[in-house]
Every structure is written in structure tokens, then in C-alpha cells.
mmCIF file of C-alpha atoms in Angstrom:
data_model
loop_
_atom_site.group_PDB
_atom_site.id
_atom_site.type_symbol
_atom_site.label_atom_id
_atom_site.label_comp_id
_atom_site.label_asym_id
_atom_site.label_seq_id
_atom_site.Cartn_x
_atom_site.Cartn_y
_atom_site.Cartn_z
ATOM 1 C CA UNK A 1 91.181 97.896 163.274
ATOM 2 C CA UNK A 2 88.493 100.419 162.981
ATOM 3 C CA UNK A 3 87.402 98.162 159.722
ATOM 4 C CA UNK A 4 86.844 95.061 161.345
ATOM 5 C CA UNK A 5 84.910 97.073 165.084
ATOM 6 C CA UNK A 6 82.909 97.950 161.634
ATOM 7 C CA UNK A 7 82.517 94.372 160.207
ATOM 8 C CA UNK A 8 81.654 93.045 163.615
ATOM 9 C CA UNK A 9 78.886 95.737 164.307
ATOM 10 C CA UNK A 10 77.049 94.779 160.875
ATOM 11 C CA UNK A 11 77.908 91.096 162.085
ATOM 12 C CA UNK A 12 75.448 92.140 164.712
ATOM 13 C CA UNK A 13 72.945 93.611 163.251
ATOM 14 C CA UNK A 14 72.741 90.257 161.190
ATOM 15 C CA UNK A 15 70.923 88.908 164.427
ATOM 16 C CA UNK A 16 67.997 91.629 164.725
ATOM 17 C CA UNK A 17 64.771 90.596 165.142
ATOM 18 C CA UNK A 18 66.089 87.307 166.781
ATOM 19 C CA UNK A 19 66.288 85.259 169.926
ATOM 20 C CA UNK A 20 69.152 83.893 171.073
ATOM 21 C CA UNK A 21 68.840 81.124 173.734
ATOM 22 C CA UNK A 22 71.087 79.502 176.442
ATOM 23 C CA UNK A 23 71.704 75.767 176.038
ATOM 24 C CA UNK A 24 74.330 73.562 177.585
ATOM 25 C CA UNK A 25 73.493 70.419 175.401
ATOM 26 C CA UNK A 26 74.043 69.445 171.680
ATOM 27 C CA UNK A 27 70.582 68.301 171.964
ATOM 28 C CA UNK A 28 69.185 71.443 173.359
ATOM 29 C CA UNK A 29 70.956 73.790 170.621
ATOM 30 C CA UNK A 30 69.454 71.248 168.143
ATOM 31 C CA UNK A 31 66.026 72.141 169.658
ATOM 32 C CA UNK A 32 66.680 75.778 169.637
ATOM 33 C CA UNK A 33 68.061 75.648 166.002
ATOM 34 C CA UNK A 34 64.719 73.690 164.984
ATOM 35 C CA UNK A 35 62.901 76.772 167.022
ATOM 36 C CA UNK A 36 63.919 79.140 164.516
ATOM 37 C CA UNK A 37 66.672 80.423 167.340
ATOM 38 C CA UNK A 38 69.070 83.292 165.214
ATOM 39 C CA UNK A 39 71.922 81.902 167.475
ATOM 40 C CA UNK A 40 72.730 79.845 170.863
ATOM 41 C CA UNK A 41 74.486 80.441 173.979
ATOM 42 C CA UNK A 42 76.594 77.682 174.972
ATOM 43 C CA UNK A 43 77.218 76.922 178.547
ATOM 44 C CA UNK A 44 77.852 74.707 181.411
ATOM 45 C CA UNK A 45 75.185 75.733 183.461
ATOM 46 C CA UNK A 46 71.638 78.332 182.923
ATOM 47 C CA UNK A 47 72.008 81.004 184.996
ATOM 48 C CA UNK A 48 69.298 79.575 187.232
ATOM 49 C CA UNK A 49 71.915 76.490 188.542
ATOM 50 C CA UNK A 50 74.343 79.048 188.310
ATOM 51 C CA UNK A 51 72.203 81.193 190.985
ATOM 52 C CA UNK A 52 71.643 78.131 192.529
ATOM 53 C CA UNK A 53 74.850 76.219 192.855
ATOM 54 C CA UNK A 54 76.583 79.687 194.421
ATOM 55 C CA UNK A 55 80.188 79.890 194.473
ATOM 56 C CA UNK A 56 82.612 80.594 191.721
ATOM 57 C CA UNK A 57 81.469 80.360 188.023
ATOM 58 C CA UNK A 58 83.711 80.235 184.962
ATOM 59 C CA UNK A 59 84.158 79.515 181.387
ATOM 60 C CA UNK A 60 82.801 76.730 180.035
ATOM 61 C CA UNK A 61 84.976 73.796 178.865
ATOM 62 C CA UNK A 62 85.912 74.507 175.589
ATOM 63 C CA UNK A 63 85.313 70.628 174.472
ATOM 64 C CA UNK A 64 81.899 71.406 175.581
ATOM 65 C CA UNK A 65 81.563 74.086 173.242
ATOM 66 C CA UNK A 66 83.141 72.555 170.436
ATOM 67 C CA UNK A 67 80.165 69.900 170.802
ATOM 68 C CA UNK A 68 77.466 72.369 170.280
ATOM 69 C CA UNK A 69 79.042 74.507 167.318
ATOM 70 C CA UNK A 70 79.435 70.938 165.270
ATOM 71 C CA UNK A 71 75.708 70.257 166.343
ATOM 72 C CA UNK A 72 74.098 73.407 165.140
ATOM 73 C CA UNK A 73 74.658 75.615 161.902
ATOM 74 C CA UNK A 74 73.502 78.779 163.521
ATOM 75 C CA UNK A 75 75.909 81.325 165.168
ATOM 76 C CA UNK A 76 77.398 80.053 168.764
ATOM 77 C CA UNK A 77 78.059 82.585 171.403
ATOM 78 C CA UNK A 78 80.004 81.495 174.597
ATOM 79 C CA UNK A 79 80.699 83.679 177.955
ATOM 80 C CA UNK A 80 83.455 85.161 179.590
ATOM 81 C CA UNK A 81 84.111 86.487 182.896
ATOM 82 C CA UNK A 82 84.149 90.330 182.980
ATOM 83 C CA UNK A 83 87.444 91.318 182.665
ATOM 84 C CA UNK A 84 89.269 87.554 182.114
ATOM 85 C CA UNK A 85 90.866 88.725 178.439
ATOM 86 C CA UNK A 86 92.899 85.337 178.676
ATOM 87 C CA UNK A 87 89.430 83.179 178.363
ATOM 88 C CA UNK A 88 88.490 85.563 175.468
ATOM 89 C CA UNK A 89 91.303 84.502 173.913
ATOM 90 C CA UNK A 90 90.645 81.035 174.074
ATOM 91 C CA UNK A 91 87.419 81.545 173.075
ATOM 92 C CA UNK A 92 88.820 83.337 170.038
ATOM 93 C CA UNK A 93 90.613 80.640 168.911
ATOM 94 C CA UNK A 94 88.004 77.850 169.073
ATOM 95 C CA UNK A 95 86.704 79.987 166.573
ATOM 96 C CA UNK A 96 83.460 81.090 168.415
ATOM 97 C CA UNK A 97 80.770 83.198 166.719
ATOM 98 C CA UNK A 98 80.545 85.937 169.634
ATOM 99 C CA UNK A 99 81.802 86.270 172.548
ATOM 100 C CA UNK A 100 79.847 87.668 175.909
ATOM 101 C CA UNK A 101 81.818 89.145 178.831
ATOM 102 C CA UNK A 102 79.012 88.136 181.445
ATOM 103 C CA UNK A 103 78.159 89.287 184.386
ATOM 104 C CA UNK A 104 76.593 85.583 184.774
ATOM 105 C CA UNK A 105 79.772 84.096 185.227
ATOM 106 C CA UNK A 106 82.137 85.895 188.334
ATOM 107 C CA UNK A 107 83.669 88.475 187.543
ATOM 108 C CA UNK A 108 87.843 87.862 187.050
ATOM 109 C CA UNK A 109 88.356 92.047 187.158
ATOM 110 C CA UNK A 110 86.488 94.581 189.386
ATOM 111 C CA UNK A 111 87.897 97.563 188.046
ATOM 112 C CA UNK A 112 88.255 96.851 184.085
ATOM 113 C CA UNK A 113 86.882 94.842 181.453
ATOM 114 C CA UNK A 114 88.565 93.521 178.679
ATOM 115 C CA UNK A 115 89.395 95.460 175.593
ATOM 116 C CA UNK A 116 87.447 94.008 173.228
ATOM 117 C CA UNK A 117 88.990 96.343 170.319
ATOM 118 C CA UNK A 118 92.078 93.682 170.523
ATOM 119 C CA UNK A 119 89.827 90.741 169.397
ATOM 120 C CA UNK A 120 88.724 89.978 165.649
ATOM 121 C CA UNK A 121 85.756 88.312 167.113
ATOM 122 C CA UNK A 122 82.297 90.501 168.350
ATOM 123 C CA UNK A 123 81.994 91.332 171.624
ATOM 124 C CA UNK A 124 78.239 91.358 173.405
ATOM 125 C CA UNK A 125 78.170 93.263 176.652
ATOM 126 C CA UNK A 126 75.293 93.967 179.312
ATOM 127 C CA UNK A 127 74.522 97.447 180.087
ATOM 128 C CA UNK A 128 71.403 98.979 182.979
ATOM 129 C CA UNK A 129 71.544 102.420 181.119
ATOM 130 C CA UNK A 130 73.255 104.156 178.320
ATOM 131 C CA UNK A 131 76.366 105.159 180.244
ATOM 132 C CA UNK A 132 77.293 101.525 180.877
ATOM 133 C CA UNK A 133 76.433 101.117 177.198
ATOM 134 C CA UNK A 134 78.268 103.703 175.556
ATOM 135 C CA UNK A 135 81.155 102.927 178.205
ATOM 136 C CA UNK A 136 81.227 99.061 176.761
ATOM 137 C CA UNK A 137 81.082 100.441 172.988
ATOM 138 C CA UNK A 138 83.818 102.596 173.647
ATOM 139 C CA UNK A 139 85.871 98.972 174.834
ATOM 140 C CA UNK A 140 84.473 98.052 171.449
ATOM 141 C CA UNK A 141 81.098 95.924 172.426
ATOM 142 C CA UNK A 142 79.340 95.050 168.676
ATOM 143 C CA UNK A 143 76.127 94.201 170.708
ATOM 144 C CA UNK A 144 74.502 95.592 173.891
ATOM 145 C CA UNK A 145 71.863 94.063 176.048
ATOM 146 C CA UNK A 146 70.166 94.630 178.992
ATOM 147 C CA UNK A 147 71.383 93.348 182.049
ATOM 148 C CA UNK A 148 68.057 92.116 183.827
ATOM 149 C CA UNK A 149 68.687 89.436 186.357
ATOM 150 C CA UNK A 150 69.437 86.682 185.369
ATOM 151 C CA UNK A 151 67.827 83.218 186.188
ATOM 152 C CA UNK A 152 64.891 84.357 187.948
ATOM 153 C CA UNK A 153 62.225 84.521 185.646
ATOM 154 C CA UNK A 154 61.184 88.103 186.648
ATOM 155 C CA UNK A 155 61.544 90.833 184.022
ATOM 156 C CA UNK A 156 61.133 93.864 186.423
ATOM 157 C CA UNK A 157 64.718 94.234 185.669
ATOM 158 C CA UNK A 158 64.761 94.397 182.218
ATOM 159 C CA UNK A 159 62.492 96.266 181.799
ATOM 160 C CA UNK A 160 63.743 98.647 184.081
ATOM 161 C CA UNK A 161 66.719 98.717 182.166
ATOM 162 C CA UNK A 162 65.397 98.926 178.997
ATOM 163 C CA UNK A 163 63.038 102.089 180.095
ATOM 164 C CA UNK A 164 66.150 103.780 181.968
ATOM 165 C CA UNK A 165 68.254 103.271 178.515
ATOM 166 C CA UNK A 166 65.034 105.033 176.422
ATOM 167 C CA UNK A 167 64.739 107.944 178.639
ATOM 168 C CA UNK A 168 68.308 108.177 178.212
ATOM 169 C CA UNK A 169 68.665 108.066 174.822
ATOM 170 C CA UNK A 170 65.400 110.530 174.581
ATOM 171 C CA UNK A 171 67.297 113.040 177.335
ATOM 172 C CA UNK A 172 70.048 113.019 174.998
ATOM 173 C CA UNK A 173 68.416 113.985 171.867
ATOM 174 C CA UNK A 174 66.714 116.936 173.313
ATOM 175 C CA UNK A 175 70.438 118.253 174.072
ATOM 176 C CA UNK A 176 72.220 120.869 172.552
ATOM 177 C CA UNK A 177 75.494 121.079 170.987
ATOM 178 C CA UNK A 178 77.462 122.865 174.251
ATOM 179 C CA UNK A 179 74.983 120.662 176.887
ATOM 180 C CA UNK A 180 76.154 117.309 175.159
ATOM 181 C CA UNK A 181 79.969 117.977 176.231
ATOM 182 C CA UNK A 182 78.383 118.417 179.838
ATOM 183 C CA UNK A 183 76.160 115.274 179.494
ATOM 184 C CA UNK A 184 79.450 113.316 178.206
ATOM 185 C CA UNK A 185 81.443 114.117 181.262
ATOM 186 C CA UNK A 186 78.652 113.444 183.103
ATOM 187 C CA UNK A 187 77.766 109.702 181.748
ATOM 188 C CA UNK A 188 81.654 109.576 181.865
ATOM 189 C CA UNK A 189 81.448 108.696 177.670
ATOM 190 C CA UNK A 190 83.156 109.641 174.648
ATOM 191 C CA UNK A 191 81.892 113.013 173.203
ATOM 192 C CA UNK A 192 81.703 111.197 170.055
ATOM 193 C CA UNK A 193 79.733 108.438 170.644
ATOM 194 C CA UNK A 194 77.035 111.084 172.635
ATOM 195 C CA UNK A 195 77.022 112.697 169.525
ATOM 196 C CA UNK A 196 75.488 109.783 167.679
ATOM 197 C CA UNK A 197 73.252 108.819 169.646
ATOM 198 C CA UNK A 198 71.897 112.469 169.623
ATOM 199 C CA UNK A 199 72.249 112.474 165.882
ATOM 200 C CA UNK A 200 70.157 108.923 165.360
ATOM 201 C CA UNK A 201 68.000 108.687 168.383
ATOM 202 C CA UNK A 202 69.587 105.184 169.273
ATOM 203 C CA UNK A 203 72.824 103.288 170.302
ATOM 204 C CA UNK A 204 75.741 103.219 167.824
ATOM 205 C CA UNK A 205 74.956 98.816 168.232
ATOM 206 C CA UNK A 206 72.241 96.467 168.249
ATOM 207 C CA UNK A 207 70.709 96.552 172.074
ATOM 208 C CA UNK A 208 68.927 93.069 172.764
ATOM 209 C CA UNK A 209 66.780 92.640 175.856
ATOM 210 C CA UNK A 210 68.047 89.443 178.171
ATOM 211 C CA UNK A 211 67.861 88.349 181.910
ATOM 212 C CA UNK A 212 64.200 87.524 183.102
ATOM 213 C CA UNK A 213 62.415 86.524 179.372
ATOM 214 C CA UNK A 214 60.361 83.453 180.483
ATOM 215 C CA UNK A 215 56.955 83.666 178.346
ATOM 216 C CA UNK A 216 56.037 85.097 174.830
ATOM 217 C CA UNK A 217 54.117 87.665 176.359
ATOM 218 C CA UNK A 218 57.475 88.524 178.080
ATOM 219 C CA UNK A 219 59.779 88.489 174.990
ATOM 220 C CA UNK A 220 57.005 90.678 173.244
ATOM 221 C CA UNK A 221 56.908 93.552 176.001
ATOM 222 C CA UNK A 222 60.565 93.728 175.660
ATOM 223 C CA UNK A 223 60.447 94.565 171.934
ATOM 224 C CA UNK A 224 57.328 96.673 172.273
ATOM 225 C CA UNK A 225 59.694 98.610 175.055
ATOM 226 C CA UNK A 226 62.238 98.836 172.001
ATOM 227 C CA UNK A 227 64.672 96.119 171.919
ATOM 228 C CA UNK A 228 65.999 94.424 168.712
ATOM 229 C CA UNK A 229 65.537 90.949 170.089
ATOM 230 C CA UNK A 230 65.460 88.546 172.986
ATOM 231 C CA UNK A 231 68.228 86.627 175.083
ATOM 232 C CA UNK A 232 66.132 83.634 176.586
ATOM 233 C CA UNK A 233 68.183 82.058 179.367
ATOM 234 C CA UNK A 234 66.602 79.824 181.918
ATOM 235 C CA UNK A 235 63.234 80.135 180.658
ATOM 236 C CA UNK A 236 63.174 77.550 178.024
ATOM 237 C CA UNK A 237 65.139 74.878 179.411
ATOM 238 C CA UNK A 238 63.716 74.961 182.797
ATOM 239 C CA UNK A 239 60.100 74.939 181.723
ATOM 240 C CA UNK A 240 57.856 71.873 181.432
ATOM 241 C CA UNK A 241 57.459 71.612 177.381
ATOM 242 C CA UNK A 242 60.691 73.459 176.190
ATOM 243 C CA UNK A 243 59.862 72.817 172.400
ATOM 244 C CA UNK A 244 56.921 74.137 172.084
ATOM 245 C CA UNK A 245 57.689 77.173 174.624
ATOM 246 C CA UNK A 246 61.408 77.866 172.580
ATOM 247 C CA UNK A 247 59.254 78.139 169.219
ATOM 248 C CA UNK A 248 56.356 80.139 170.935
ATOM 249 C CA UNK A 249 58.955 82.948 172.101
ATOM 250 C CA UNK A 250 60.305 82.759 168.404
ATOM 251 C CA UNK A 251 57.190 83.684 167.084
ATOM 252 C CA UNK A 252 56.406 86.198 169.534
ATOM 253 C CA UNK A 253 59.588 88.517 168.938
ATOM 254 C CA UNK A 254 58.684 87.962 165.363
ATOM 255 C CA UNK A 255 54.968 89.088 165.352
ATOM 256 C CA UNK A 256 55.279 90.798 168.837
ATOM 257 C CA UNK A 257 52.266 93.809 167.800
ATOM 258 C CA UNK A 258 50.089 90.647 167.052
ATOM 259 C CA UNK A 259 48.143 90.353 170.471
ATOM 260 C CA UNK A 260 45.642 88.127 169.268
ATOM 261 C CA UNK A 261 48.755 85.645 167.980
ATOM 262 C CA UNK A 262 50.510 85.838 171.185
ATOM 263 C CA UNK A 263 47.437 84.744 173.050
ATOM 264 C CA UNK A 264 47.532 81.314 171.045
ATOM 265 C CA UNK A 265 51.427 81.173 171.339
ATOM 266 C CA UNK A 266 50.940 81.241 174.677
ATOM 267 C CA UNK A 267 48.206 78.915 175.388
ATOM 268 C CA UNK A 268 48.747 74.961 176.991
ATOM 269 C CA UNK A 269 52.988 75.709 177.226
ATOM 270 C CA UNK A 270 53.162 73.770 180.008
ATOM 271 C CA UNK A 271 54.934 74.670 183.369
ATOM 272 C CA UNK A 272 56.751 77.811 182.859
ATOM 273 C CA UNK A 273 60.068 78.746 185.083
ATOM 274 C CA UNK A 274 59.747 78.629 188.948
ATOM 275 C CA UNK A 275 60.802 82.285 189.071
ATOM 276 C CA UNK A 276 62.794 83.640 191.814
ATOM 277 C CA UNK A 277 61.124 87.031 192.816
ATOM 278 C CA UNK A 278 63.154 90.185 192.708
ATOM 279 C CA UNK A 279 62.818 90.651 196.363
ATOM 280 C CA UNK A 280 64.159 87.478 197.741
ATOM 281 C CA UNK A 281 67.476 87.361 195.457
ATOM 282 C CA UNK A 282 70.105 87.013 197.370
ATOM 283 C CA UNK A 283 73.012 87.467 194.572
ATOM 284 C CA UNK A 284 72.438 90.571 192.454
ATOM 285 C CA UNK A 285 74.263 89.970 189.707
ATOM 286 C CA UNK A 286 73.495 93.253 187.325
ATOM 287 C CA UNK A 287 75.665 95.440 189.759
ATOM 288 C CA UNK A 288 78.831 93.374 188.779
ATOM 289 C CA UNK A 289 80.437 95.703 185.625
ATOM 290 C CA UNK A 290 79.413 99.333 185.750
#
């Protein structure tokens, strides 16, 4: 068991320095593949028509699915509902790459989530600061990222995230031995996994940045701010020239120090996103899974 959490944690780090993007056609993941995308969410609907649409959202149709992992050669992730271990399962044994238990999709459980530890397959999770993250590890997560809001276009919340989760991290380093018990109980985390992240100055997983990424100056602030890569959602897809804006991003996580680069990446991309500021959202969707 603990061999294969292992496995799927290096599985995970295989994906570093990568963005992974949301597409709910064959011919979109083909796109994204041709972007130099490290891997592709498959799914019914972006968040955006998911904010949009309202009521209940699920798991995609698995025959859906199936079409985009025989389109592409890259890595396909699908989501679950938080908590809904049965549509984990299913998405086990289509033989999907990762799974992520989403707070995109509604949530199926409000007080647990599922255990990922009883799944060969990785497990990507959302976390707002390093107690939900070391909480979801501990359920055996092989991949955090930040929750952000998703579908909006605005990456106040990611960044807040990603900044809470540093200052964490930092707190906990500066502990010592007897203080990290105290810190434990209060994070409401394994001792152990405290204790790493005080020993290496970073989570036990990979910790991706997601919800919000709509330019390349965007997807470079996140992994100036630390992350290990970029989920881009409704950003590509919903922009005017999604080519040329998936393959800008690309090279932005990639050479995301090079200002003067990022300046050409982002020049004549077309329409981005219509954003939804963080002030009229009416669903908040990064409160669902603490």
C-alpha cells in the first residue's frame, strides 16, 4: 500500500513544471497536446458553464472520456465529486491517468472525502492552506493544488491561497520540536507529516496552482509565488484565439523569470476570458471541502 501512495507521488512529480488544461473535446485535448500541455482535464463542461448553468454538477460520462484518452497520448485526468468514492471507482477502471476529487463538481459528501489510500490510481486534491493540504495527503492526495475560484478568470484567489500555504509552510519551519505537536493539533494534521514539512521547507507532494489562470502573465505569477505548475481551466477555451493563448501559457510556466519573453507571449492573444470578478460571485465554490 504504502509502495504504490509512493509510486503515485513520483507519478506526480512526473508533471512538474507543467500545465495541465481543461478540455471537454477530442479536438480541444488535441490542441492542448500540440500546446506542449503535460496532461488534460477531461470534462463535460469548464467550470465557467458549470458556474453558469447552476444546479447540480457531476461526473462526466465516461464514453466522453474514453474519447479524449484515445485522442491524446498525454496523461488524462477526470473529476470527481468530493466525497462520491463510487465515481472514483469508475473512474479507476476506465483506466484514467489521475483522478481529481473537485470541488468544481457538487459535492456528494459534506463531512468526508474519499479515501484515496484505497485506489491504485493518484489522487489530486485542492487545498486554501496547508491544513487542508496536509489533511488531503493524509487521505492519500499524490498532488495538491490551490483551490482559487474557479471559472472566473480572477486569480485573487489563488494567489491568496498560494501566499496563505507559504506563510504556512515558513511558520512551520521556524517551529521547534515540542511547538510542532501544538501546531499539529492545531492544523488538526498528522504529527508526521508536520514534521516533514518542517524538515524540507515544502509539502510532502507536488502543489500546482489552478482556479483563475487566464493569461501568461497569470500562470507566471503563480510560479514566481512558488507553485510547480499551472491548472488552466476556462481560460483557454473561452478566449478568442485558444491556440495561440494554450501555447503562450506553456511557455510562460516554462520560462516564467523571463519578463521580456512573457511580454511577446502575451502580445495580439486575442480576447481573453470575460472574467467574473471576485465580488459579484454568487457560488463560492473553494469553501466546499475543508
Amino acid at each position: 500500500m504504502e509502495e504504490r501512495y509512493q509510486l503515485n507521488k513520483e507519478l506526480a512529480q512526473m508533471l512538474k513544471g507543467g500545465v495541465i488544461m481543461d478540455v471537454t473535446t477530442p479536438e480541444q485535448a488535441v490542441i492542448a497536446q500540440e500546446a506542449g500541455a503535460c496532461a488534460v482535464m477531461a470534462l463535460e463542461r469548464i467550470p465557467a458553464d458549470i458556474r453558469a448553468a447552476g444546479g447540480v454538477s457531476r461526473m462526466s460520462d465516461p464514453a466522453m472520456i474514453r474519447s479524449i484518452q484515445e485522442a491524446v497520448t498525454i496523461p488524462v485526468m477526470a473529476k470527481c465529486r468530493i466525497g462520491h468514492f463510487v465515481e472514483a471507482q469508475i473512474l479507476e477502471a476506465i483506466e484514467i491517468d489521475y483522478i481529481d476529487e473537485s470541488e468544481v463538481l457538487s459535492p456528494a459528501d459534506d463531512v468526508y472525502h474519499v479515501d484515496k489510500r484505497q485506489f491504485k490510481v493518484p489522487f489530486v486534491c485542492g487545498a486554501r492552506d496547508l491544513g487542508e493540504a496536509l489533511r488531503r495527503i493524509a487521505e492519500g492526495a499524490s498532488m495538491i493544488r490551490t483551490k482559487g475560484e474557479p471559472g472566473t478568470g480572477d486569480i485573487v484567489q489563488a494567489v491568496r491561497h498560494m501566499r496563505m500555504m507559504n506563510s504556512q509552510i515558513r511558520h512551520a519551519v521556524s517551529l521547534s520540536e515540542d511547538e510542532l505537536y501544538e501546531e499539529a493539533k492545531k492544523l488538526q494534521v498528522p504529527y508526521d507529516l508536520l514534521k516533514q514539512v518542517h524538515d524540507s521547507g515544502r509539502l510532502p507532494v507536488v502543489n500546482f496552482a489552478a482556479g483563475g489562470v487566464a493569461t501568461p502573465a497569470d500562470a507566471a505569477l503563480m510560479m514566481q509565488l512558488g507553485a510547480e505548475g499551472v491548472f488552466v481551466g476556462s481560460g483557454i477555451f473561452k478566449s478568442g484565439d485558444p491556440v495561440k493563448r494554450a501555447s503562450a501559457i506553456v511557455q510562460a510556466v516554462t520560462n516564467y523569470t523571463d519578463a521580456k519573453l512573457i511580454a511577446e507571449l502575451s502580445s495580439g492573444l486575442g480576447e481573453a476570458m470575460v472574467g467574473i470578478n471576485e465580488q459579484e460571485i454568487k457560488l463560492i465554490m473553494e469553501e466546499r471541502g475543508k
